[in-house]
Amino acid sequence: MGAGITPREHLDEVAESLVPAKGLVKAPPVISVEMLEDDFEGVVLSFDGAAKTPTRKGSCGCVLWKLPGWSVMEAQGFILEDVTVNDAEYNGLLKGLQMARERDITELVVVGNSRIVFQQVQGLINCRQPNLQRKLAECEAMK
């Protein structure tokens, strides 16, 4: 069995060949809050959601931040009943979008930790769960 060291300039090419093709629609864009310039002026919406699988009880939260300075414009938390983790994540996003709409904010940088929510909203993966399809439709209506 042979082994070798791939030169740094060819790592991306090699990594692409290792990504499974099944289920891959598009490569997700690389976006991070760290990519914003230090003097960025705007609003960031951060959201999160959580739920306990056995009880289906959960919560979500969202914060609107004014940049630069990261001052809190508004923050809210919500108790949720009969939800999955992904339901809770979508609820956090939707509540945050509603807060932004109430303040007439039309441009947002949105951050969160739910890969599924982000990829479904961006159209990178399909949404097959009826409960999430409804939430996704609400997000689409708020664009």
Short mmCIF file of C-alpha atoms in Angstrom, two decimals:
data_model
loop_
_atom_site.label_atom_id
_atom_site.label_comp_id
_atom_site.label_asym_id
_atom_site.label_seq_id
_atom_site.Cartn_x
_atom_site.Cartn_y
_atom_site.Cartn_z
CA MET A 1 0.00 0.00 0.00
CA GLY A 2 1.44 3.36 -1.01
CA ALA A 3 1.02 6.69 0.67
CA GLY A 4 1.85 10.21 -0.36
CA ILE A 5 1.60 13.79 0.69
CA THR A 6 -0.64 16.02 -1.38
CA PRO A 7 0.84 19.46 -2.03
CA ARG A 8 -1.10 22.27 -0.36
CA GLU A 9 -2.12 23.85 -3.70
CA HIS A 10 -3.90 20.60 -4.71
CA LEU A 11 -5.79 19.92 -1.45
CA ASP A 12 -9.07 21.44 -2.69
CA GLU A 13 -9.03 19.28 -5.82
CA VAL A 14 -8.42 16.13 -3.80
CA ALA A 15 -11.08 17.06 -1.23
CA GLU A 16 -13.69 17.61 -3.97
CA SER A 17 -13.19 14.05 -5.15
CA LEU A 18 -13.96 12.80 -1.63
CA VAL A 19 -17.36 14.53 -1.34
CA PRO A 20 -20.18 12.03 -1.94
CA ALA A 21 -22.30 13.00 -4.95
CA LYS A 22 -25.54 11.48 -3.61
CA GLY A 23 -27.86 14.16 -2.27
CA LEU A 24 -25.49 17.01 -3.09
CA VAL A 25 -27.35 19.72 -4.98
CA LYS A 26 -24.92 22.64 -4.77
CA ALA A 27 -21.94 23.40 -2.63
CA PRO A 28 -23.06 25.54 0.32
CA PRO A 29 -21.62 29.05 0.27
CA VAL A 30 -19.03 29.82 2.90
CA ILE A 31 -20.42 32.71 4.92
CA SER A 32 -19.35 33.74 8.38
CA VAL A 33 -19.77 36.76 10.66
CA GLU A 34 -15.98 36.90 10.77
CA MET A 35 -16.09 37.83 7.07
CA LEU A 36 -17.66 41.21 7.87
CA GLU A 37 -15.33 44.18 7.80
CA ASP A 38 -14.53 45.74 11.19
CA ASP A 39 -16.35 48.91 10.15
CA PHE A 40 -19.43 47.10 8.78
CA GLU A 41 -22.59 49.10 9.46
CA GLY A 42 -25.79 47.13 9.53
CA VAL A 43 -27.94 44.71 11.45
CA VAL A 44 -27.16 41.10 12.34
CA LEU A 45 -29.91 38.66 13.34
CA SER A 46 -28.74 35.73 15.42
CA PHE A 47 -31.14 32.94 16.33
CA ASP A 48 -31.17 29.52 17.95
CA GLY A 49 -33.63 26.84 18.92
CA ALA A 50 -33.62 23.70 21.03
CA ALA A 51 -36.01 20.91 21.96
CA LYS A 52 -36.04 17.75 24.03
CA THR A 53 -36.98 14.83 21.83
CA PRO A 54 -38.93 12.77 24.42
CA THR A 55 -41.13 15.65 25.63
CA ARG A 56 -41.22 17.73 22.40
CA LYS A 57 -40.85 20.83 24.59
CA GLY A 58 -38.44 23.47 23.42
CA SER A 59 -37.48 27.08 23.16
CA CYS A 60 -36.00 29.54 20.73
CA GLY A 61 -34.42 32.93 20.87
CA CYS A 62 -33.34 35.70 18.56
CA VAL A 63 -31.30 38.88 18.85
CA LEU A 64 -31.02 41.88 16.54
CA TRP A 65 -27.55 43.44 16.81
CA LYS A 66 -26.55 46.88 15.49
CA LEU A 67 -23.05 46.98 14.02
CA PRO A 68 -20.49 48.32 14.50
CA GLY A 69 -20.42 47.99 18.25
CA TRP A 70 -22.65 44.93 18.60
CA SER A 71 -25.30 46.83 20.56
CA VAL A 72 -28.49 44.86 21.19
CA MET A 73 -31.47 46.38 19.42
CA GLU A 74 -33.91 43.72 20.63
CA ALA A 75 -33.74 40.23 22.09
CA GLN A 76 -36.55 37.76 22.67
CA GLY A 77 -36.97 34.21 23.91
CA PHE A 78 -39.94 31.90 23.49
CA ILE A 79 -41.17 28.67 25.11
CA LEU A 80 -42.41 26.17 22.53
CA GLU A 81 -44.66 23.11 22.81
CA ASP A 82 -44.86 20.07 20.53
CA VAL A 83 -41.75 20.85 18.48
CA THR A 84 -38.71 19.13 17.07
CA VAL A 85 -35.25 20.68 17.21
CA ASN A 86 -35.61 21.87 13.61
CA ASP A 87 -39.06 23.35 14.37
CA ALA A 88 -37.47 25.29 17.23
CA GLU A 89 -34.66 26.53 14.97
CA TYR A 90 -37.14 27.69 12.32
CA ASN A 91 -39.20 29.42 15.04
CA GLY A 92 -36.10 31.34 16.15
CA LEU A 93 -35.44 32.47 12.58
CA LEU A 94 -39.07 33.42 11.94
CA LYS A 95 -39.40 35.37 15.20
CA GLY A 96 -36.18 37.22 14.38
CA LEU A 97 -37.38 38.05 10.87
CA GLN A 98 -40.64 39.35 12.36
CA MET A 99 -38.68 41.57 14.76
CA ALA A 100 -36.69 42.96 11.82
CA ARG A 101 -39.84 43.54 9.77
CA GLU A 102 -41.50 45.41 12.67
CA ARG A 103 -38.48 47.74 12.70
CA ASP A 104 -38.59 48.19 8.90
CA ILE A 105 -35.17 46.57 8.54
CA THR A 106 -34.81 45.41 4.94
CA GLU A 107 -31.19 44.18 4.94
CA LEU A 108 -29.90 41.65 7.45
CA VAL A 109 -26.95 39.40 8.02
CA VAL A 110 -28.47 36.23 9.52
CA VAL A 111 -26.41 33.85 11.65
CA GLY A 112 -27.29 30.65 13.44
CA ASN A 113 -26.06 27.11 13.93
CA SER A 114 -28.74 25.13 12.09
CA ARG A 115 -27.24 23.72 8.91
CA ILE A 116 -30.61 22.25 7.91
CA VAL A 117 -32.51 25.54 8.24
CA PHE A 118 -29.89 27.54 6.34
CA GLN A 119 -29.56 25.02 3.54
CA GLN A 120 -33.33 24.64 3.14
CA VAL A 121 -33.88 28.41 3.08
CA GLN A 122 -31.10 28.78 0.49
CA GLY A 123 -32.59 25.98 -1.61
CA LEU A 124 -29.49 23.81 -1.26
CA ILE A 125 -31.36 20.82 0.17
CA ASN A 126 -34.96 19.69 -0.10
CA CYS A 127 -37.44 20.11 2.71
CA ARG A 128 -39.51 16.93 3.03
CA GLN A 129 -41.11 17.26 6.46
CA PRO A 130 -44.58 18.86 6.27
CA ASN A 131 -44.09 20.75 9.54
CA LEU A 132 -40.83 22.25 8.22
CA GLN A 133 -42.32 22.91 4.77
CA ARG A 134 -44.82 25.26 6.42
CA LYS A 135 -42.04 27.08 8.27
CA LEU A 136 -39.95 27.29 5.10
CA ALA A 137 -42.94 28.78 3.24
CA GLU A 138 -43.26 31.42 5.98
CA CYS A 139 -39.57 32.29 5.56
CA GLU A 140 -40.00 32.55 1.79
CA ALA A 141 -42.97 34.88 2.26
CA MET A 142 -40.83 37.21 4.39
CA LYS A 143 -38.06 37.64 1.78
#
